C-alpha positions as protocol buffer text, in pm:
chain_id: "A"
residue {
  index: 1
  type: UNK
  ca { x: -994 y: 2062 z: 802 }
}
residue {
  index: 2
  type: UNK
  ca { x: -1067 y: 2143 z: 441 }
}
residue {
  index: 3
  type: UNK
  ca { x: -1264 y: 1844 z: 317 }
}
residue {
  index: 4
  type: UNK
  ca { x: -1636 y: 1800 z: 264 }
}
residue {
  index: 5
  type: UNK
  ca { x: -1738 y: 1544 z: 525 }
}
residue {
  index: 6
  type: UNK
  ca { x: -1955 y: 1465 z: 822 }
}
residue {
  index: 7
  type: UNK
  ca { x: -1845 y: 1324 z: 1157 }
}
residue {
  index: 8
  type: UNK
  ca { x: -1954 y: 1221 z: 1502 }
}
residue {
  index: 9
  type: UNK
  ca { x: -1984 y: 1485 z: 1771 }
}
residue {
  index: 10
  type: UNK
  ca { x: -1627 y: 1576 z: 1872 }
}
residue {
  index: 11
  type: UNK
  ca { x: -1711 y: 1819 z: 2150 }
}
residue {
  index: 12
  type: UNK
  ca { x: -1582 y: 1796 z: 2508 }
}
residue {
  index: 13
  type: UNK
  ca { x: -1274 y: 1579 z: 2447 }
}
residue {
  index: 14
  type: UNK
  ca { x: -1154 y: 1377 z: 2745 }
}
residue {
  index: 15
  type: UNK
  ca { x: -804 y: 1382 z: 2890 }
}
residue {
  index: 16
  type: UNK
  ca { x: -558 y: 1193 z: 2665 }
}
residue {
  index: 17
  type: UNK
  ca { x: -445 y: 850 z: 2791 }
}
residue {
  index: 18
  type: UNK
  ca { x: -74 y: 772 z: 2838 }
}
residue {
  index: 19
  type: UNK
  ca { x: 112 y: 689 z: 2515 }
}
residue {
  index: 20
  type: UNK
  ca { x: 228 y: 344 z: 2413 }
}
residue {
  index: 21
  type: UNK
  ca { x: 599 y: 265 z: 2390 }
}
residue {
  index: 22
  type: UNK
  ca { x: 781 y: 408 z: 2091 }
}
residue {
  index: 23
  type: UNK
  ca { x: 820 y: 185 z: 1783 }
}
residue {
  index: 24
  type: UNK
  ca { x: 1145 y: 28 z: 1674 }
}
residue {
  index: 25
  type: UNK
  ca { x: 1296 y: 167 z: 1354 }
}
residue {
  index: 26
  type: UNK
  ca { x: 1202 y: -157 z: 1180 }
}
residue {
  index: 27
  type: UNK
  ca { x: 836 y: -103 z: 1269 }
}
residue {
  index: 28
  type: UNK
  ca { x: 808 y: 227 z: 1078 }
}
residue {
  index: 29
  type: UNK
  ca { x: 768 y: 225 z: 700 }
}
residue {
  index: 30
  type: UNK
  ca { x: 851 y: 528 z: 485 }
}
residue {
  index: 31
  type: UNK
  ca { x: 611 y: 586 z: 196 }
}
residue {
  index: 32
  type: UNK
  ca { x: 721 y: 891 z: 4 }
}
residue {
  index: 33
  type: UNK
  ca { x: 702 y: 1186 z: 241 }
}
residue {
  index: 34
  type: UNK
  ca { x: 481 y: 995 z: 488 }
}
residue {
  index: 35
  type: UNK
  ca { x: 555 y: 740 z: 760 }
}
residue {
  index: 36
  type: UNK
  ca { x: 338 y: 447 z: 865 }
}
residue {
  index: 37
  type: UNK
  ca { x: 325 y: 183 z: 1135 }
}
residue {
  index: 38
  type: UNK
  ca { x: 180 y: -88 z: 914 }
}
residue {
  index: 39
  type: UNK
  ca { x: 75 y: -452 z: 932 }
}
residue {
  index: 40
  type: UNK
  ca { x: 63 y: -640 z: 601 }
}
residue {
  index: 41
  type: UNK
  ca { x: -141 y: -958 z: 596 }
}
residue {
  index: 42
  type: UNK
  ca { x: -135 y: -1170 z: 281 }
}
residue {
  index: 43
  type: UNK
  ca { x: -460 y: -1358 z: 234 }
}
residue {
  index: 44
  type: UNK
  ca { x: -622 y: -1411 z: 578 }
}
residue {
  index: 45
  type: UNK
  ca { x: -440 y: -1290 z: 893 }
}
residue {
  index: 46
  type: UNK
  ca { x: -312 y: -1567 z: 1120 }
}
residue {
  index: 47
  type: UNK
  ca { x: -496 y: -1624 z: 1452 }
}
residue {
  index: 48
  type: UNK
  ca { x: -403 y: -1357 z: 1700 }
}
residue {
  index: 49
  type: UNK
  ca { x: -229 y: -1124 z: 1452 }
}
residue {
  index: 50
  type: UNK
  ca { x: -512 y: -872 z: 1440 }
}
residue {
  index: 51
  type: UNK
  ca { x: -566 y: -863 z: 1817 }
}
residue {
  index: 52
  type: UNK
  ca { x: -193 y: -825 z: 1884 }
}
residue {
  index: 53
  type: UNK
  ca { x: -155 y: -541 z: 1635 }
}
residue {
  index: 54
  type: UNK
  ca { x: -458 y: -352 z: 1764 }
}
residue {
  index: 55
  type: UNK
  ca { x: -340 y: -386 z: 2125 }
}
residue {
  index: 56
  type: UNK
  ca { x: 10 y: -263 z: 2037 }
}
residue {
  index: 57
  type: UNK
  ca { x: -101 y: 43 z: 1838 }
}
residue {
  index: 58
  type: UNK
  ca { x: -427 y: 194 z: 1971 }
}
residue {
  index: 59
  type: UNK
  ca { x: -471 y: 524 z: 1782 }
}
residue {
  index: 60
  type: UNK
  ca { x: -567 y: 721 z: 2093 }
}
residue {
  index: 61
  type: UNK
  ca { x: -238 y: 632 z: 2261 }
}
residue {
  index: 62
  type: UNK
  ca { x: 1 y: 642 z: 1964 }
}
residue {
  index: 63
  type: UNK
  ca { x: 153 y: 992 z: 1937 }
}
residue {
  index: 64
  type: UNK
  ca { x: 185 y: 1152 z: 1595 }
}
residue {
  index: 65
  type: UNK
  ca { x: 558 y: 1186 z: 1662 }
}
residue {
  index: 66
  type: UNK
  ca { x: 588 y: 808 z: 1612 }
}
residue {
  index: 67
  type: UNK
  ca { x: 440 y: 803 z: 1260 }
}
residue {
  index: 68
  type: UNK
  ca { x: 190 y: 990 z: 1043 }
}
residue {
  index: 69
  type: UNK
  ca { x: -44 y: 689 z: 1015 }
}
residue {
  index: 70
  type: UNK
  ca { x: -125 y: 350 z: 1162 }
}
residue {
  index: 71
  type: UNK
  ca { x: -218 y: 118 z: 875 }
}
residue {
  index: 72
  type: UNK
  ca { x: -327 y: -231 z: 779 }
}
residue {
  index: 73
  type: UNK
  ca { x: -294 y: -384 z: 434 }
}
residue {
  index: 74
  type: UNK
  ca { x: -419 y: -719 z: 306 }
}
residue {
  index: 75
  type: UNK
  ca { x: -129 y: -747 z: 64 }
}
residue {
  index: 76
  type: UNK
  ca { x: -125 y: -811 z: -313 }
}
residue {
  index: 77
  type: UNK
  ca { x: -441 y: -751 z: -513 }
}
residue {
  index: 78
  type: UNK
  ca { x: -581 y: -1024 z: -739 }
}
residue {
  index: 79
  type: UNK
  ca { x: -627 y: -766 z: -1016 }
}
residue {
  index: 80
  type: UNK
  ca { x: -359 y: -501 z: -956 }
}
residue {
  index: 81
  type: UNK
  ca { x: -435 y: -163 z: -1106 }
}
residue {
  index: 82
  type: UNK
  ca { x: -214 y: -1 z: -1364 }
}
residue {
  index: 83
  type: UNK
  ca { x: 109 y: 132 z: -1214 }
}
residue {
  index: 84
  type: UNK
  ca { x: 54 y: 487 z: -1096 }
}
residue {
  index: 85
  type: UNK
  ca { x: 226 y: 750 z: -1308 }
}
residue {
  index: 86
  type: UNK
  ca { x: 233 y: 1045 z: -1068 }
}
residue {
  index: 87
  type: UNK
  ca { x: 491 y: 1238 z: -1271 }
}
residue {
  index: 88
  type: UNK
  ca { x: 273 y: 1213 z: -1581 }
}
residue {
  index: 89
  type: UNK
  ca { x: -32 y: 1308 z: -1376 }
}
residue {
  index: 90
  type: UNK
  ca { x: 141 y: 1623 z: -1247 }
}
residue {
  index: 91
  type: UNK
  ca { x: 248 y: 1717 z: -1600 }
}
residue {
  index: 92
  type: UNK
  ca { x: -99 y: 1674 z: -1752 }
}
residue {
  index: 93
  type: UNK
  ca { x: -262 y: 1850 z: -1457 }
}
residue {
  index: 94
  type: UNK
  ca { x: -45 y: 2158 z: -1515 }
}
residue {
  index: 95
  type: UNK
  ca { x: -140 y: 2152 z: -1883 }
}
residue {
  index: 96
  type: UNK
  ca { x: -509 y: 2128 z: -1795 }
}
residue {
  index: 97
  type: UNK
  ca { x: -482 y: 2422 z: -1556 }
}
residue {
  index: 98
  type: UNK
  ca { x: -305 y: 2626 z: -1821 }
}
residue {
  index: 99
  type: UNK
  ca { x: -590 y: 2559 z: -2064 }
}
residue {
  index: 100
  type: UNK
  ca { x: -841 y: 2659 z: -1796 }
}
residue {
  index: 101
  type: UNK
  ca { x: -653 y: 2982 z: -1721 }
}
residue {
  index: 102
  type: UNK
  ca { x: -636 y: 3067 z: -2092 }
}
residue {
  index: 103
  type: UNK
  ca { x: -1011 y: 3017 z: -2129 }
}
residue {
  index: 104
  type: UNK
  ca { x: -1078 y: 3234 z: -1824 }
}
residue {
  index: 105
  type: UNK
  ca { x: -866 y: 3511 z: -1979 }
}
residue {
  index: 106
  type: UNK
  ca { x: -1052 y: 3486 z: -2309 }
}
residue {
  index: 107
  type: UNK
  ca { x: -1390 y: 3506 z: -2136 }
}
residue {
  index: 108
  type: UNK
  ca { x: -1305 y: 3799 z: -1912 }
}
residue {
  index: 109
  type: UNK
  ca { x: -1560 y: 4075 z: -1961 }
}
residue {
  index: 110
  type: UNK
  ca { x: -1478 y: 4430 z: -2066 }
}
residue {
  index: 111
  type: UNK
  ca { x: -1521 y: 4542 z: -1703 }
}
residue {
  index: 112
  type: UNK
  ca { x: -1257 y: 4290 z: -1594 }
}
residue {
  index: 113
  type: UNK
  ca { x: -1509 y: 4052 z: -1435 }
}
residue {
  index: 114
  type: UNK
  ca { x: -1465 y: 3685 z: -1516 }
}
residue {
  index: 115
  type: UNK
  ca { x: -1755 y: 3559 z: -1724 }
}
residue {
  index: 116
  type: UNK
  ca { x: -1717 y: 3189 z: -1643 }
}
residue {
  index: 117
  type: UNK
  ca { x: -2028 y: 3002 z: -1523 }
}
residue {
  index: 118
  type: UNK
  ca { x: -2092 y: 2992 z: -1149 }
}
residue {
  index: 119
  type: UNK
  ca { x: -2080 y: 2612 z: -1157 }
}
residue {
  index: 120
  type: UNK
  ca { x: -1707 y: 2613 z: -1230 }
}
residue {
  index: 121
  type: UNK
  ca { x: -1454 y: 2598 z: -1512 }
}
residue {
  index: 122
  type: UNK
  ca { x: -1560 y: 2405 z: -1826 }
}
residue {
  index: 123
  type: UNK
  ca { x: -1204 y: 2273 z: -1867 }
}
residue {
  index: 124
  type: UNK
  ca { x: -1132 y: 2145 z: -1515 }
}
residue {
  index: 125
  type: UNK
  ca { x: -1432 y: 1917 z: -1461 }
}
residue {
  index: 126
  type: UNK
  ca { x: -1509 y: 1591 z: -1282 }
}
residue {
  index: 127
  type: UNK
  ca { x: -1498 y: 1416 z: -1620 }
}
residue {
  index: 128
  type: UNK
  ca { x: -1155 y: 1562 z: -1697 }
}
residue {
  index: 129
  type: UNK
  ca { x: -1020 y: 1443 z: -1362 }
}
residue {
  index: 130
  type: UNK
  ca { x: -1164 y: 1096 z: -1424 }
}
residue {
  index: 131
  type: UNK
  ca { x: -985 y: 1085 z: -1758 }
}
residue {
  index: 132
  type: UNK
  ca { x: -656 y: 1181 z: -1588 }
}
residue {
  index: 133
  type: UNK
  ca { x: -710 y: 914 z: -1322 }
}
residue {
  index: 134
  type: UNK
  ca { x: -764 y: 644 z: -1585 }
}
residue {
  index: 135
  type: UNK
  ca { x: -474 y: 758 z: -1804 }
}
residue {
  index: 136
  type: UNK
  ca { x: -225 y: 758 z: -1517 }
}
residue {
  index: 137
  type: UNK
  ca { x: -352 y: 465 z: -1310 }
}
residue {
  index: 138
  type: UNK
  ca { x: -456 y: 672 z: -1009 }
}
residue {
  index: 139
  type: UNK
  ca { x: -785 y: 492 z: -950 }
}
residue {
  index: 140
  type: UNK
  ca { x: -785 y: 428 z: -577 }
}
residue {
  index: 141
  type: UNK
  ca { x: -995 y: 627 z: -332 }
}
residue {
  index: 142
  type: UNK
  ca { x: -1109 y: 619 z: 29 }
}
residue {
  index: 143
  type: UNK
  ca { x: -1405 y: 658 z: 259 }
}
residue {
  index: 144
  type: UNK
  ca { x: -1316 y: 920 z: 521 }
}
residue {
  index: 145
  type: UNK
  ca { x: -1443 y: 871 z: 876 }
}
residue {
  index: 146
  type: UNK
  ca { x: -1385 y: 1131 z: 1148 }
}
residue {
  index: 147
  type: UNK
  ca { x: -1441 y: 1059 z: 1515 }
}
residue {
  index: 148
  type: UNK
  ca { x: -1327 y: 1174 z: 1856 }
}
residue {
  index: 149
  type: UNK
  ca { x: -1034 y: 1030 z: 2054 }
}
residue {
  index: 150
  type: UNK
  ca { x: -1240 y: 850 z: 2317 }
}
residue {
  index: 151
  type: UNK
  ca { x: -1421 y: 650 z: 2045 }
}
residue {
  index: 152
  type: UNK
  ca { x: -1144 y: 586 z: 1795 }
}
residue {
  index: 153
  type: UNK
  ca { x: -988 y: 272 z: 1944 }
}
residue {
  index: 154
  type: UNK
  ca { x: -1315 y: 80 z: 1944 }
}
residue {
  index: 155
  type: UNK
  ca { x: -1412 y: 204 z: 1597 }
}
residue {
  index: 156
  type: UNK
  ca { x: -1070 y: 127 z: 1449 }
}
residue {
  index: 157
  type: UNK
  ca { x: -1078 y: -221 z: 1603 }
}
residue {
  index: 158
  type: UNK
  ca { x: -1417 y: -294 z: 1448 }
}
residue {
  index: 159
  type: UNK
  ca { x: -1309 y: -164 z: 1108 }
}
residue {
  index: 160
  type: UNK
  ca { x: -985 y: -363 z: 1103 }
}
residue {
  index: 161
  type: UNK
  ca { x: -1148 y: -683 z: 1232 }
}
residue {
  index: 162
  type: UNK
  ca { x: -1466 y: -685 z: 1025 }
}
residue {
  index: 163
  type: UNK
  ca { x: -1391 y: -475 z: 715 }
}
residue {
  index: 164
  type: UNK
  ca { x: -1023 y: -543 z: 647 }
}
residue {
  index: 165
  type: UNK
  ca { x: -931 y: -878 z: 802 }
}
residue {
  index: 166
  type: UNK
  ca { x: -1253 y: -1044 z: 682 }
}
residue {
  index: 167
  type: UNK
  ca { x: -1270 y: -883 z: 339 }
}
residue {
  index: 168
  type: UNK
  ca { x: -1297 y: -1115 z: 38 }
}
residue {
  index: 169
  type: UNK
  ca { x: -958 y: -1247 z: -69 }
}
residue {
  index: 170
  type: UNK
  ca { x: -803 y: -1043 z: -349 }
}
residue {
  index: 171
  type: UNK
  ca { x: -1000 y: -719 z: -311 }
}
residue {
  index: 172
  type: UNK
  ca { x: -693 y: -532 z: -186 }
}
residue {
  index: 173
  type: UNK
  ca { x: -847 y: -422 z: 143 }
}
residue {
  index: 174
  type: UNK
  ca { x: -647 y: -159 z: 329 }
}
residue {
  index: 175
  type: UNK
  ca { x: -706 y: 118 z: 578 }
}
residue {
  index: 176
  type: UNK
  ca { x: -519 y: 370 z: 788 }
}
residue {
  index: 177
  type: UNK
  ca { x: -595 y: 588 z: 1090 }
}
residue {
  index: 178
  type: UNK
  ca { x: -433 y: 905 z: 1214 }
}
residue {
  index: 179
  type: UNK
  ca { x: -252 y: 882 z: 1549 }
}
residue {
  index: 180
  type: UNK
  ca { x: -313 y: 1105 z: 1850 }
}
residue {
  index: 181
  type: UNK
  ca { x: -284 y: 1478 z: 1784 }
}
residue {
  index: 182
  type: UNK
  ca { x: -381 y: 1706 z: 2074 }
}
residue {
  index: 183
  type: UNK
  ca { x: -709 y: 1889 z: 2014 }
}
residue {
  index: 184
  type: UNK
  ca { x: -786 y: 1708 z: 1686 }
}
residue {
  index: 185
  type: UNK
  ca { x: -1026 y: 1428 z: 1593 }
}
residue {
  index: 186
  type: UNK
  ca { x: -897 y: 1111 z: 1430 }
}
residue {
  index: 187
  type: UNK
  ca { x: -955 y: 1029 z: 1066 }
}
residue {
  index: 188
  type: UNK
  ca { x: -985 y: 676 z: 928 }
}
residue {
  index: 189
  type: UNK
  ca { x: -930 y: 613 z: 556 }
}
residue {
  index: 190
  type: UNK
  ca { x: -1079 y: 290 z: 421 }
}
residue {
  index: 191
  type: UNK
  ca { x: -961 y: 229 z: 65 }
}
residue {
  index: 192
  type: UNK
  ca { x: -1114 y: 104 z: -256 }
}
residue {
  index: 193
  type: UNK
  ca { x: -886 y: 14 z: -546 }
}
residue {
  index: 194
  type: UNK
  ca { x: -1103 y: 157 z: -825 }
}
residue {
  index: 195
  type: UNK
  ca { x: -1338 y: 442 z: -738 }
}
residue {
  index: 196
  type: UNK
  ca { x: -1518 y: 404 z: -1070 }
}
residue {
  index: 197
  type: UNK
  ca { x: -1635 y: 59 z: -956 }
}
residue {
  index: 198
  type: UNK
  ca { x: -1962 y: 165 z: -791 }
}
residue {
  index: 199
  type: UNK
  ca { x: -2033 y: -188 z: -668 }
}
residue {
  index: 200
  type: UNK
  ca { x: -1704 y: -210 z: -478 }
}
residue {
  index: 201
  type: UNK
  ca { x: -1740 y: 143 z: -338 }
}
residue {
  index: 202
  type: UNK
  ca { x: -2087 y: 50 z: -217 }
}
residue {
  index: 203
  type: UNK
  ca { x: -1974 y: -284 z: -72 }
}
residue {
  index: 204
  type: UNK
  ca { x: -1716 y: -115 z: 147 }
}
residue {
  index: 205
  type: UNK
  ca { x: -1964 y: 153 z: 256 }
}
residue {
  index: 206
  type: UNK
  ca { x: -2216 y: -114 z: 357 }
}
residue {
  index: 207
  type: UNK
  ca { x: -1947 y: -301 z: 550 }
}
residue {
  index: 208
  type: UNK
  ca { x: -1874 y: 20 z: 741 }
}
residue {
  index: 209
  type: UNK
  ca { x: -2241 y: 61 z: 827 }
}
residue {
  index: 210
  type: UNK
  ca { x: -2245 y: -289 z: 972 }
}
residue {
  index: 211
  type: UNK
  ca { x: -1966 y: -196 z: 1216 }
}
residue {
  index: 212
  type: UNK
  ca { x: -2146 y: 120 z: 1332 }
}
residue {
  index: 213
  type: UNK
  ca { x: -2054 y: 396 z: 1085 }
}
residue {
  index: 214
  type: UNK
  ca { x: -2416 y: 496 z: 1022 }
}
residue {
  index: 215
  type: UNK
  ca { x: -2369 y: 871 z: 992 }
}
residue {
  index: 216
  type: UNK
  ca { x: -2296 y: 1022 z: 650 }
}
residue {
  index: 217
  type: UNK
  ca { x: -1935 y: 1011 z: 536 }
}
residue {
  index: 218
  type: UNK
  ca { x: -1756 y: 1126 z: 224 }
}
residue {
  index: 219
  type: UNK
  ca { x: -1557 y: 933 z: -35 }
}
residue {
  index: 220
  type: UNK
  ca { x: -1258 y: 1104 z: -194 }
}
residue {
  index: 221
  type: UNK
  ca { x: -1067 y: 974 z: -498 }
}
residue {
  index: 222
  type: UNK
  ca { x: -691 y: 973 z: -441 }
}
residue {
  index: 223
  type: UNK
  ca { x: -642 y: 1179 z: -754 }
}
residue {
  index: 224
  type: UNK
  ca { x: -823 y: 1465 z: -578 }
}
residue {
  index: 225
  type: UNK
  ca { x: -569 y: 1442 z: -296 }
}
residue {
  index: 226
  type: UNK
  ca { x: -275 y: 1438 z: -537 }
}
residue {
  index: 227
  type: UNK
  ca { x: -410 y: 1742 z: -723 }
}
residue {
  index: 228
  type: UNK
  ca { x: -511 y: 1941 z: -415 }
}
residue {
  index: 229
  type: UNK
  ca { x: -886 y: 1935 z: -476 }
}
residue {
  index: 230
  type: UNK
  ca { x: -1023 y: 2060 z: -144 }
}
residue {
  index: 231
  type: UNK
  ca { x: -1347 y: 2228 z: -40 }
}
residue {
  index: 232
  type: UNK
  ca { x: -1244 y: 2578 z: -150 }
}
residue {
  index: 233
  type: UNK
  ca { x: -1094 y: 2479 z: -486 }
}
residue {
  index: 234
  type: UNK
  ca { x: -1131 y: 2740 z: -758 }
}
residue {
  index: 235
  type: UNK
  ca { x: -1296 y: 2494 z: -999 }
}
residue {
  index: 236
  type: UNK
  ca { x: -1591 y: 2435 z: -763 }
}
residue {
  index: 237
  type: UNK
  ca { x: -1543 y: 2058 z: -773 }
}
residue {
  index: 238
  type: UNK
  ca { x: -1686 y: 1887 z: -467 }
}
residue {
  index: 239
  type: UNK
  ca { x: -1398 y: 1704 z: -292 }
}
residue {
  index: 240
  type: UNK
  ca { x: -1626 y: 1420 z: -176 }
}
residue {
  index: 241
  type: UNK
  ca { x: -1715 y: 1225 z: -488 }
}
residue {
  index: 242
  type: UNK
  ca { x: -1975 y: 1021 z: -301 }
}
residue {
  index: 243
  type: UNK
  ca { x: -2156 y: 1107 z: 21 }
}
residue {
  index: 244
  type: UNK
  ca { x: -2349 y: 831 z: 194 }
}
């Protein structure tokens, strides 16, 4: 895995439990190139909806061949963000990289060694990425939680029940968890609609602490995912914007 994160101890995995029954075609949602088994609850979930969904799709027993993610979504946001312009983002990102490459060429030393500062490229910066995110409406982000298969069902249940289902109405609470993949830990993504809203980012982090996520985890803006900003990126930008 190529992100900057912390996780629980994932050593000595236990034998995988038997899988749940395969989903119906109507239970799988296609979102671009990804597939999700998703529950959408407008306002507050009805009694029993959360328990039924969690029992039907435990992450440890849902094979990755069924879908790429198991997800829950609280439905429409009270203050929807600007429509994402991913095509415009890709265009402006290429232009920014071209500017960065041109600067690197200009600052190459006589010996052929790049003379850019060790801290990264002065064109591709955190501030530049924030400006792109705002311009193109890509403001969402997620706390990333990694844990081992024998702990994921309980953790996912607590996150869905306490953090998503009981979130304040209108905050746009949503989360997803990776299904079972042999030899790999699970990852849970708990979303925030605007990563520049420090209060909301902090509220979700505190809610995760209350359900047992007390080790340090990273927060990654979705724009970093769209642009391929990982741990070894050439611009030396840390992929976890927050770490708490």
